[in-house]
Each structure stands twice: as C-alpha cells, then as structure tokens.
Amino acid sequence: MDFASYSEIALDLANVEPYDDPDDDGLLDVLRTHFPKMAKRLNDADLPPLRELHARLRTIMQAEDEAVAVEQLNILLLANPINPEISGHSHDDGREDQWHLHLSRDTASVSAHAAAVSAMGLTAALIDHGFDRRGTCSHTTCHDVYIDGSPGGTRRYCSDSCQNRANVAAWRARKRAEAQQDASAET
C-alpha cells in the first residue's frame, strides 16, 4: 500500500484555500486529480463531508498539542473504517504490477473514500515521521501544511516554490539594504 500517496491526498485536501472556508471547486478538484475514475460519482452531497474533512485535517496538522492531533486523527479513523483489498494494475504496454494492497473504492461516496484514504495515509506518515514533523509553511503568504520527511527535520516550507520565493525575497532585501548602505556611505 502506498501510504505516501495517501498522505499527499490528505495534505492536498487540507491545503485547499481559503483555509477557514475552503472553496468547493478546490475540494472537488483534489478528488478529481487523485481519483479520476471515481470523479464521475461526485455530487453535491459530497461537499459537506469534504468541508468537515478539510477542517479536521487542518486541526490535526496545526494542533500544538500532539495529544489533540492524535485524538482528532483517531476520530477520523473510527468514523471512516478502511476496507483493504489486493489489487494489481495493467499498463498500456501490457505489463502487470505486482499485487499490492489498496483501500477499496466500494464505499458509499467519493467523500467517504477520500476520508478513509486521508485518515490512513496521514496516520502512517505521522507514525513514520513523528507528530513533531507536522509543519506550516514559513513563507509569509502561504499557510499550507506539510509533513517534514527530511533526514534532519529541518524543512520550513511546504514546497520548493515557496522556499525559492522566500530565498529570492531575502536576496532582494539584502541587495536593497546593501544599496542603501552604499548610498548613505557616499553622502
């Protein structure tokens, strides 16, 4: 079972903006991206549970107290039982993958499947990396959450894009300060 991809689904759902009232299209787009075959089953009834899932995932990822995060994650796990199944995939070139474990897609709704997958993926990632590896992006205009899987636990940004923007902004600020210092030294 590829828990890494399942935790990515959880983080993608948690990071739909605006964070306090997520955009319905944004939530649905995450599901269309991660579950293209199931997307045909999406309907308006999926939206309230998706909004609730989004809020719970944000709470789990931003809780300062690890016990609160664990409690919220346990609530999510108990409310969304998993149904594992053995699966294989056929490729266009006729090649078959080895058998592996998936969470069954035979749930009542797409939102229920997303909740079960998110709960399992986030649980596995946080157990593997530790609850202290939850983070919120340090970029001034981004508040996306992430799980720090770096060896030293030094990650500060949700993505390379945010890290690069922050580095460029810091470089520009240093250059401005140097230019101002040079200008004042000349006078």
GROMACS .gro file of C-alpha atoms in nm:
model
  187
    1MET     CA    1   0.000   0.000   0.000
    2ASP     CA    2   0.144   0.337  -0.097
    3PHE     CA    3   0.076   0.540   0.214
    4ALA     CA    4   0.285   0.828   0.079
    5SER     CA    5   0.033   0.896  -0.196
    6TYR     CA    6  -0.249   0.864   0.057
    7SER     CA    7  -0.089   1.124   0.284
    8GLU     CA    8  -0.049   1.354  -0.019
    9ILE     CA    9  -0.425   1.336  -0.068
   10ALA     CA   10  -0.478   1.436   0.296
   11LEU     CA   11  -0.238   1.729   0.264
   12ASP     CA   12  -0.387   1.841  -0.068
   13LEU     CA   13  -0.734   1.844   0.090
   14ALA     CA   14  -0.606   2.028   0.398
   15ASN     CA   15  -0.439   2.292   0.181
   16VAL     CA   16  -0.745   2.398  -0.019
   17GLU     CA   17  -0.790   2.773   0.023
   18PRO     CA   18  -0.932   2.972   0.182
   19TYR     CA   19  -0.830   2.763   0.479
   20ASP     CA   20  -1.119   2.865   0.706
   21ASP     CA   21  -1.389   2.819   0.436
   22PRO     CA   22  -1.248   2.603   0.157
   23ASP     CA   23  -1.355   2.661  -0.200
   24ASP     CA   24  -1.592   2.385  -0.312
   25ASP     CA   25  -1.433   2.366  -0.656
   26GLY     CA   26  -1.091   2.336  -0.494
   27LEU     CA   27  -1.202   2.041  -0.282
   28LEU     CA   28  -1.362   1.871  -0.581
   29ASP     CA   29  -1.054   1.936  -0.794
   30VAL     CA   30  -0.838   1.749  -0.541
   31LEU     CA   31  -1.066   1.447  -0.570
   32ARG     CA   32  -1.079   1.470  -0.949
   33THR     CA   33  -0.698   1.475  -0.954
   34HIS     CA   34  -0.643   1.186  -0.714
   35PHE     CA   35  -0.948   0.974  -0.802
   36PRO     CA   36  -1.018   1.036  -1.173
   37LYS     CA   37  -1.220   0.715  -1.214
   38MET     CA   38  -1.437   0.797  -0.914
   39ALA     CA   39  -1.487   1.161  -1.015
   40LYS     CA   40  -1.797   1.072  -1.216
   41ARG     CA   41  -1.968   0.982  -0.888
   42LEU     CA   42  -1.900   1.322  -0.726
   43ASN     CA   43  -2.212   1.517  -0.634
   44ASP     CA   44  -2.330   1.798  -0.407
   45ALA     CA   45  -2.382   1.552  -0.121
   46ASP     CA   46  -2.002   1.507  -0.110
   47LEU     CA   47  -1.939   1.873  -0.024
   48PRO     CA   48  -2.044   1.893   0.346
   49PRO     CA   49  -1.836   1.586   0.444
   50LEU     CA   50  -1.542   1.721   0.240
   51ARG     CA   51  -1.559   2.055   0.422
   52GLU     CA   52  -1.567   1.869   0.754
   53LEU     CA   53  -1.273   1.654   0.645
   54HIS     CA   54  -1.079   1.965   0.541
   55ALA     CA   55  -1.137   2.126   0.883
   56ARG     CA   56  -1.037   1.812   1.073
   57LEU     CA   57  -0.721   1.765   0.865
   58ARG     CA   58  -0.621   2.129   0.931
   59THR     CA   59  -0.684   2.075   1.304
   60ILE     CA   60  -0.470   1.760   1.306
   61MET     CA   61  -0.186   1.928   1.121
   62GLN     CA   62  -0.188   2.252   1.321
   63ALA     CA   63  -0.265   2.129   1.672
   64GLU     CA   64   0.008   2.249   1.906
   65ASP     CA   65  -0.065   1.964   2.145
   66GLU     CA   66   0.026   1.624   1.999
   67ALA     CA   67  -0.248   1.460   2.208
   68VAL     CA   68  -0.509   1.678   2.036
   69ALA     CA   69  -0.374   1.578   1.694
   70VAL     CA   70  -0.384   1.209   1.791
   71GLU     CA   71  -0.737   1.241   1.930
   72GLN     CA   72  -0.861   1.412   1.612
   73LEU     CA   73  -0.688   1.155   1.393
   74ASN     CA   74  -0.844   0.871   1.593
   75ILE     CA   75  -1.188   1.030   1.547
   76LEU     CA   76  -1.123   1.042   1.173
   77LEU     CA   77  -1.003   0.680   1.166
   78LEU     CA   78  -1.301   0.549   1.365
   79ALA     CA   79  -1.552   0.742   1.154
   80ASN     CA   80  -1.401   0.615   0.829
   81PRO     CA   81  -1.320   0.245   0.852
   82ILE     CA   82  -1.097   0.109   0.580
   83ASN     CA   83  -1.172  -0.179   0.351
   84PRO     CA   84  -0.843  -0.313   0.221
   85GLU     CA   85  -0.823  -0.521  -0.096
   86ILE     CA   86  -0.549  -0.680  -0.302
   87SER     CA   87  -0.507  -0.504  -0.633
   88GLY     CA   88  -0.295  -0.505  -0.946
   89HIS     CA   89  -0.279  -0.261  -1.234
   90SER     CA   90  -0.249  -0.320  -1.606
   91HIS     CA   91  -0.030  -0.082  -1.802
   92ASP     CA   92  -0.072   0.034  -2.162
   93ASP     CA   93   0.232  -0.172  -2.258
   94GLY     CA   94   0.069  -0.492  -2.128
   95ARG     CA   95   0.289  -0.508  -1.819
   96GLU     CA   96   0.125  -0.603  -1.489
   97ASP     CA   97   0.220  -0.462  -1.150
   98GLN     CA   98   0.285  -0.694  -0.860
   99TRP     CA   99  -0.007  -0.748  -0.630
  100HIS     CA  100  -0.034  -0.483  -0.363
  101LEU     CA  101  -0.275  -0.352  -0.104
  102HIS     CA  102  -0.525  -0.072  -0.175
  103LEU     CA  103  -0.815   0.071   0.017
  104SER     CA  104  -1.136  -0.041  -0.151
  105ARG     CA  105  -1.319   0.216  -0.360
  106ASP     CA  106  -1.650   0.044  -0.292
  107THR     CA  107  -1.758   0.299  -0.034
  108ALA     CA  108  -2.088   0.481  -0.018
  109SER     CA  109  -1.945   0.804  -0.157
  110VAL     CA  110  -1.633   0.958  -0.301
  111SER     CA  111  -1.601   1.180   0.007
  112ALA     CA  112  -1.614   0.871   0.234
  113HIS     CA  113  -1.335   0.712   0.031
  114ALA     CA  114  -1.131   1.035   0.047
  115ALA     CA  115  -1.178   1.046   0.425
  116ALA     CA  116  -1.070   0.683   0.473
  117VAL     CA  117  -0.767   0.723   0.246
  118SER     CA  118  -0.669   1.053   0.408
  119ALA     CA  119  -0.702   0.910   0.758
  120MET     CA  120  -0.490   0.606   0.675
  121GLY     CA  121  -0.225   0.799   0.483
  122LEU     CA  122  -0.189   1.072   0.742
  123THR     CA  123  -0.174   0.816   1.023
  124ALA     CA  124   0.101   0.619   0.851
  125ALA     CA  125   0.303   0.932   0.766
  126LEU     CA  126   0.281   1.077   1.116
  127ILE     CA  127   0.369   0.745   1.279
  128ASP     CA  128   0.664   0.701   1.041
  129HIS     CA  129   0.798   1.055   1.072
  130GLY     CA  130   0.661   1.162   1.411
  131PHE     CA  131   0.392   1.408   1.507
  132ASP     CA  132   0.661   1.669   1.568
  133ARG     CA  133   0.726   1.668   1.192
  134ARG     CA  134   0.396   1.843   1.116
  135GLY     CA  135   0.458   2.192   0.987
  136THR     CA  136   0.305   2.505   0.840
  137CYS     CA  137   0.486   2.681   0.558
  138SER     CA  138   0.717   2.962   0.673
  139HIS     CA  139   0.662   3.174   0.361
  140THR     CA  140   0.486   3.497   0.457
  141THR     CA  141   0.197   3.449   0.214
  142CYS     CA  142   0.148   3.073   0.244
  143HIS     CA  143  -0.005   2.872   0.526
  144ASP     CA  144  -0.007   2.528   0.366
  145VAL     CA  145   0.066   2.235   0.595
  146TYR     CA  146   0.321   1.961   0.530
  147ILE     CA  147   0.492   1.664   0.687
  148ASP     CA  148   0.868   1.701   0.716
  149GLY     CA  149   1.023   1.384   0.584
  150SER     CA  150   1.373   1.531   0.560
  151PRO     CA  151   1.651   1.338   0.736
  152GLY     CA  152   1.735   1.619   0.976
  153GLY     CA  153   1.384   1.751   1.030
  154THR     CA  154   1.482   2.094   0.900
  155ARG     CA  155   1.207   2.159   0.647
  156ARG     CA  156   1.044   2.503   0.678
  157TYR     CA  157   0.845   2.538   0.358
  158CYS     CA  158   0.560   2.342   0.203
  159SER     CA  159   0.726   2.326  -0.138
  160ASP     CA  160   1.037   2.415  -0.335
  161SER     CA  161   0.839   2.701  -0.490
  162CYS     CA  162   0.776   2.866  -0.153
  163GLN     CA  163   1.135   2.808  -0.045
  164ASN     CA  164   1.264   2.963  -0.369
  165ARG     CA  165   1.030   3.264  -0.336
  166ALA     CA  166   1.148   3.318   0.021
  167ASN     CA  167   1.515   3.288  -0.081
  168VAL     CA  168   1.470   3.535  -0.369
  169ALA     CA  169   1.286   3.780  -0.142
  170ALA     CA  170   1.565   3.755   0.118
  171TRP     CA  171   1.832   3.805  -0.152
  172ARG     CA  172   1.649   4.112  -0.288
  173ALA     CA  173   1.613   4.254   0.063
  174ARG     CA  174   1.987   4.208   0.123
  175LYS     CA  175   2.068   4.377  -0.209
  176ARG     CA  176   1.837   4.670  -0.125
  177ALA     CA  177   1.997   4.705   0.217
  178GLU     CA  178   2.346   4.695   0.063
  179ALA     CA  179   2.247   4.957  -0.195
  180GLN     CA  180   2.104   5.182   0.076
  181GLN     CA  181   2.415   5.134   0.288
  182ASP     CA  182   2.637   5.217  -0.011
  183ALA     CA  183   2.427   5.525  -0.091
  184SER     CA  184   2.444   5.653   0.266
  185ALA     CA  185   2.821   5.587   0.279
  186GLU     CA  186   2.870   5.803  -0.031
  187THR     CA  187   2.697   6.102   0.131
   0.00000   0.00000   0.00000
